[in-house]
Amino acid sequence: MPAIHRVRVQAICRQGHPHEICVQVSRDVHPDLRCSPEQGDGFSYGGGGGICILPPDLAALVERELRNSYQESRRRGYVLVAA
């Protein structure tokens, strides 16, 4: 069974609202990118007022961003995706 890792993500929804969430990925990430232990999956701050819908393939978008921009994500402390 592959290990599951949780990464901090800032997803910008189509309405332009930022959502800080915790997303499960299959690859290990630097501690600077990991969610805190008490942070549940989908934990979110930010606006949207219920009008934002995040894509069902969010984990795949996060994995791709980690492959393409790992160092930049690590510098920011989160993975940035436009959802």
PDB file of C-alpha atoms in Angstrom:
ATOM      1  CA  MET A   1       0.000   0.000   0.000  1.00  0.00           C
ATOM      2  CA  PRO A   2       1.551   3.346  -1.009  1.00  0.00           C
ATOM      3  CA  ALA A   3       2.093   5.967   1.667  1.00  0.00           C
ATOM      4  CA  ILE A   4      -0.213   8.971   1.728  1.00  0.00           C
ATOM      5  CA  HIS A   5       1.259  12.391   2.332  1.00  0.00           C
ATOM      6  CA  ARG A   6      -0.627  15.585   3.066  1.00  0.00           C
ATOM      7  CA  VAL A   7       0.490  18.856   1.517  1.00  0.00           C
ATOM      8  CA  ARG A   8      -0.562  22.487   2.090  1.00  0.00           C
ATOM      9  CA  VAL A   9      -2.241  23.904  -0.984  1.00  0.00           C
ATOM     10  CA  GLN A  10      -3.570  27.295  -1.918  1.00  0.00           C
ATOM     11  CA  ALA A  11      -6.208  26.700  -4.570  1.00  0.00           C
ATOM     12  CA  ILE A  12      -7.516  29.723  -6.430  1.00  0.00           C
ATOM     13  CA  CYS A  13     -11.060  28.938  -7.545  1.00  0.00           C
ATOM     14  CA  ARG A  14     -12.567  30.171 -10.814  1.00  0.00           C
ATOM     15  CA  GLN A  15     -14.102  33.109  -8.971  1.00  0.00           C
ATOM     16  CA  GLY A  16     -10.590  34.144  -7.885  1.00  0.00           C
ATOM     17  CA  HIS A  17     -10.963  33.284  -4.196  1.00  0.00           C
ATOM     18  CA  PRO A  18      -7.995  31.674  -2.406  1.00  0.00           C
ATOM     19  CA  HIS A  19      -8.641  28.495  -0.414  1.00  0.00           C
ATOM     20  CA  GLU A  20      -5.978  27.076   1.889  1.00  0.00           C
ATOM     21  CA  ILE A  21      -6.569  23.348   2.019  1.00  0.00           C
ATOM     22  CA  CYS A  22      -4.803  20.112   2.816  1.00  0.00           C
ATOM     23  CA  VAL A  23      -4.571  17.653  -0.083  1.00  0.00           C
ATOM     24  CA  GLN A  24      -3.410  14.030  -0.021  1.00  0.00           C
ATOM     25  CA  VAL A  25      -0.680  13.137  -2.513  1.00  0.00           C
ATOM     26  CA  SER A  26       1.266   9.965  -3.171  1.00  0.00           C
ATOM     27  CA  ARG A  27       4.755  11.478  -3.022  1.00  0.00           C
ATOM     28  CA  ASP A  28       6.698  12.569   0.009  1.00  0.00           C
ATOM     29  CA  VAL A  29       7.151  16.305   0.436  1.00  0.00           C
ATOM     30  CA  HIS A  30       9.513  18.496   2.439  1.00  0.00           C
ATOM     31  CA  PRO A  31       8.316  19.295   5.977  1.00  0.00           C
ATOM     32  CA  ASP A  32       7.858  22.933   4.902  1.00  0.00           C
ATOM     33  CA  LEU A  33       5.013  21.783   2.614  1.00  0.00           C
ATOM     34  CA  ARG A  34       3.300  19.337   4.947  1.00  0.00           C
ATOM     35  CA  CYS A  35      -0.007  19.987   6.642  1.00  0.00           C
ATOM     36  CA  SER A  36       0.039  20.190  10.400  1.00  0.00           C
ATOM     37  CA  PRO A  37      -1.142  16.981  12.114  1.00  0.00           C
ATOM     38  CA  GLU A  38      -4.312  18.608  13.465  1.00  0.00           C
ATOM     39  CA  GLN A  39      -5.276  19.977  10.046  1.00  0.00           C
ATOM     40  CA  GLY A  40      -7.889  17.739   8.471  1.00  0.00           C
ATOM     41  CA  ASP A  41      -8.179  17.088   4.743  1.00  0.00           C
ATOM     42  CA  GLY A  42     -10.022  19.857   2.992  1.00  0.00           C
ATOM     43  CA  PHE A  43      -9.380  22.239   5.899  1.00  0.00           C
ATOM     44  CA  SER A  44      -9.929  25.686   4.454  1.00  0.00           C
ATOM     45  CA  TYR A  45      -9.519  29.347   5.189  1.00  0.00           C
ATOM     46  CA  GLY A  46     -10.564  32.024   2.800  1.00  0.00           C
ATOM     47  CA  GLY A  47     -13.510  33.362   0.993  1.00  0.00           C
ATOM     48  CA  GLY A  48     -15.950  32.110  -1.463  1.00  0.00           C
ATOM     49  CA  GLY A  49     -19.132  32.059   0.517  1.00  0.00           C
ATOM     50  CA  GLY A  50     -20.022  28.637  -0.868  1.00  0.00           C
ATOM     51  CA  ILE A  51     -19.826  29.714  -4.508  1.00  0.00           C
ATOM     52  CA  CYS A  52     -16.476  28.079  -5.211  1.00  0.00           C
ATOM     53  CA  ILE A  53     -16.282  24.527  -6.453  1.00  0.00           C
ATOM     54  CA  LEU A  54     -12.871  22.891  -6.483  1.00  0.00           C
ATOM     55  CA  PRO A  55     -12.200  20.384  -9.266  1.00  0.00           C
ATOM     56  CA  PRO A  56     -12.478  16.661  -8.543  1.00  0.00           C
ATOM     57  CA  ASP A  57      -8.949  16.167  -9.932  1.00  0.00           C
ATOM     58  CA  LEU A  58      -7.387  18.599  -7.441  1.00  0.00           C
ATOM     59  CA  ALA A  59      -4.915  15.962  -6.170  1.00  0.00           C
ATOM     60  CA  ALA A  60      -3.692  15.380  -9.744  1.00  0.00           C
ATOM     61  CA  LEU A  61      -3.258  19.145 -10.236  1.00  0.00           C
ATOM     62  CA  VAL A  62      -1.254  19.322  -7.012  1.00  0.00           C
ATOM     63  CA  GLU A  63       0.928  16.354  -8.048  1.00  0.00           C
ATOM     64  CA  ARG A  64       1.641  18.018 -11.396  1.00  0.00           C
ATOM     65  CA  GLU A  65       2.547  21.322  -9.732  1.00  0.00           C
ATOM     66  CA  LEU A  66       4.893  19.461  -7.386  1.00  0.00           C
ATOM     67  CA  ARG A  67       6.609  17.847 -10.382  1.00  0.00           C
ATOM     68  CA  ASN A  68       6.896  21.107 -12.312  1.00  0.00           C
ATOM     69  CA  SER A  69       7.584  23.643  -9.550  1.00  0.00           C
ATOM     70  CA  TYR A  70       8.725  21.830  -6.419  1.00  0.00           C
ATOM     71  CA  GLN A  71      11.391  24.354  -5.409  1.00  0.00           C
ATOM     72  CA  GLU A  72       9.064  27.315  -5.938  1.00  0.00           C
ATOM     73  CA  SER A  73       6.362  25.595  -3.892  1.00  0.00           C
ATOM     74  CA  ARG A  74       8.855  24.893  -1.144  1.00  0.00           C
ATOM     75  CA  ARG A  75       9.978  28.533  -1.150  1.00  0.00           C
ATOM     76  CA  ARG A  76       6.334  29.678  -0.743  1.00  0.00           C
ATOM     77  CA  GLY A  77       5.525  27.029   1.858  1.00  0.00           C
ATOM     78  CA  TYR A  78       2.524  25.744  -0.092  1.00  0.00           C
ATOM     79  CA  VAL A  79       1.565  24.450  -3.522  1.00  0.00           C
ATOM     80  CA  LEU A  80      -0.291  27.016  -5.614  1.00  0.00           C
ATOM     81  CA  VAL A  81      -2.897  25.764  -8.083  1.00  0.00           C
ATOM     82  CA  ALA A  82      -5.528  27.497 -10.175  1.00  0.00           C
ATOM     83  CA  ALA A  83      -8.586  25.307  -9.812  1.00  0.00           C
TER      84      ALA A  83
END
